[in-house]
C-alpha cells in the first residue's frame, strides 16, 4: 500500500516515540479496525455530523469517523504531539 511505503520512508525523520508508536500501530491497527468500525456504526452518526477526536494519535479513529459522517460532515483530530498529525495529513494527501 502506498501509505505504508510513505510512512516507512518518513521513519528516518521521526522522533523515537513516534517510530515506536507507528511500528506498534502497523501491527495492531488491522486487529482494531473491525472493532472500531462496529463501535462507530453503533453511534449511528448522521451524515453531516461534526465531532472532535481528542487524543487522536495518528488519526485512525478520526479517519474512520470521517468516513461515517460523510463528505458533508467534519471530524477534527487533536493530539498533544504535533508530529502525529504528519501521518494523517500524508495519507489524506495521497488518497
C-alpha positions as a printed Julia matrix, in Angstrom:
95×3 Matrix{Float64}:
   0.0    0.0    0.0
   1.32   3.44  -0.91
   0.73   4.89   2.55
   2.83   2.11   4.13
   5.71   2.99   1.81
   5.37   6.69   2.6
   5.25   6.07   6.34
   8.27   3.74   6.22
  10.27   6.37   4.32
   9.24   9.02   6.86
  10.56   6.95   9.79
  14.06   8.31   9.26
  12.83  11.82  10.13
  10.67  10.9   13.13
  11.23  11.06  16.86
  11.9    7.73  18.63
   8.46   7.89  20.33
   6.67   8.27  17.02
   8.69   5.45  15.44
   7.67   3.05  18.22
   4.05   4.21  18.07
   3.88   3.68  14.3
   5.57   0.29  14.35
   3.11  -0.87  17.03
   0.17   0.67  15.16
   1.14  -1.15  11.97
   0.69  -4.44  13.83
  -2.33  -3.59  15.99
  -4.44  -1.35  13.71
  -5.58  -4.17  11.4
  -6.78  -6.01  14.51
  -8.5   -2.95  15.96
 -10.13  -1.6   12.81
 -13.08  -4.04  12.62
 -13.92  -3.38  16.28
 -13.63   0.38  15.81
 -15.89   0.23  12.74
 -18.54  -1.66  14.73
 -18.33   0.82  17.61
 -18.66   3.78  15.24
 -21.57   2.11  13.46
 -23.35   1.77  16.82
 -23.04   5.54  17.32
 -25.46   5.96  14.38
 -23.85   9.25  13.34
 -25.85  11.32  10.91
 -24.4   12.32   7.56
 -23.08  15.83   8.06
 -22.3   15.39  11.75
 -19.33  17.15  13.31
 -17.04  15.85  16.04
 -13.73  16.03  17.87
 -11.3   13.15  18.37
  -9.22  14.38  21.32
  -6.01  12.4   21.75
  -6.29  11.11  18.19
  -2.71   9.85  17.82
  -2.07   9.34  14.13
  -5.77   9.62  13.37
  -7.04   6.11  12.65
 -10.28   6.68  14.56
 -10.6   10.19  13.13
 -10.45   8.84   9.59
 -12.99   6.12  10.36
 -15.28   8.69  11.97
 -14.87  10.96   8.94
 -15.98   8.09   6.69
 -19.05   7.67   8.87
 -20.13  11.34   8.79
 -19.62  11.63   5.05
 -18.36  14.47   2.9
 -20.82  16.94   4.46
 -19.51  16.18   7.97
 -16.32  17.15   9.73
 -14.08  15.42  12.26
 -11.23  17.31  13.92
  -8.35  15.25  15.29
  -6.34  16.78  18.11
  -3.26  15.38  19.81
  -0.67  16.74  22.24
   2.14  15.55  19.95
   2.06  17.71  16.81
   4.29  15.28  14.89
   1.44  12.74  14.96
  -0.54  14.97  12.58
   2.0   14.35   9.8
   0.74  10.82   9.19
  -2.98  11.51   8.56
  -2.12  14.6    6.52
   0.12  12.45   4.32
  -2.49   9.72   3.96
  -5.19  12.26   3.04
  -2.87  13.96   0.53
  -2.11  10.72  -1.31
  -5.71   9.38  -1.33
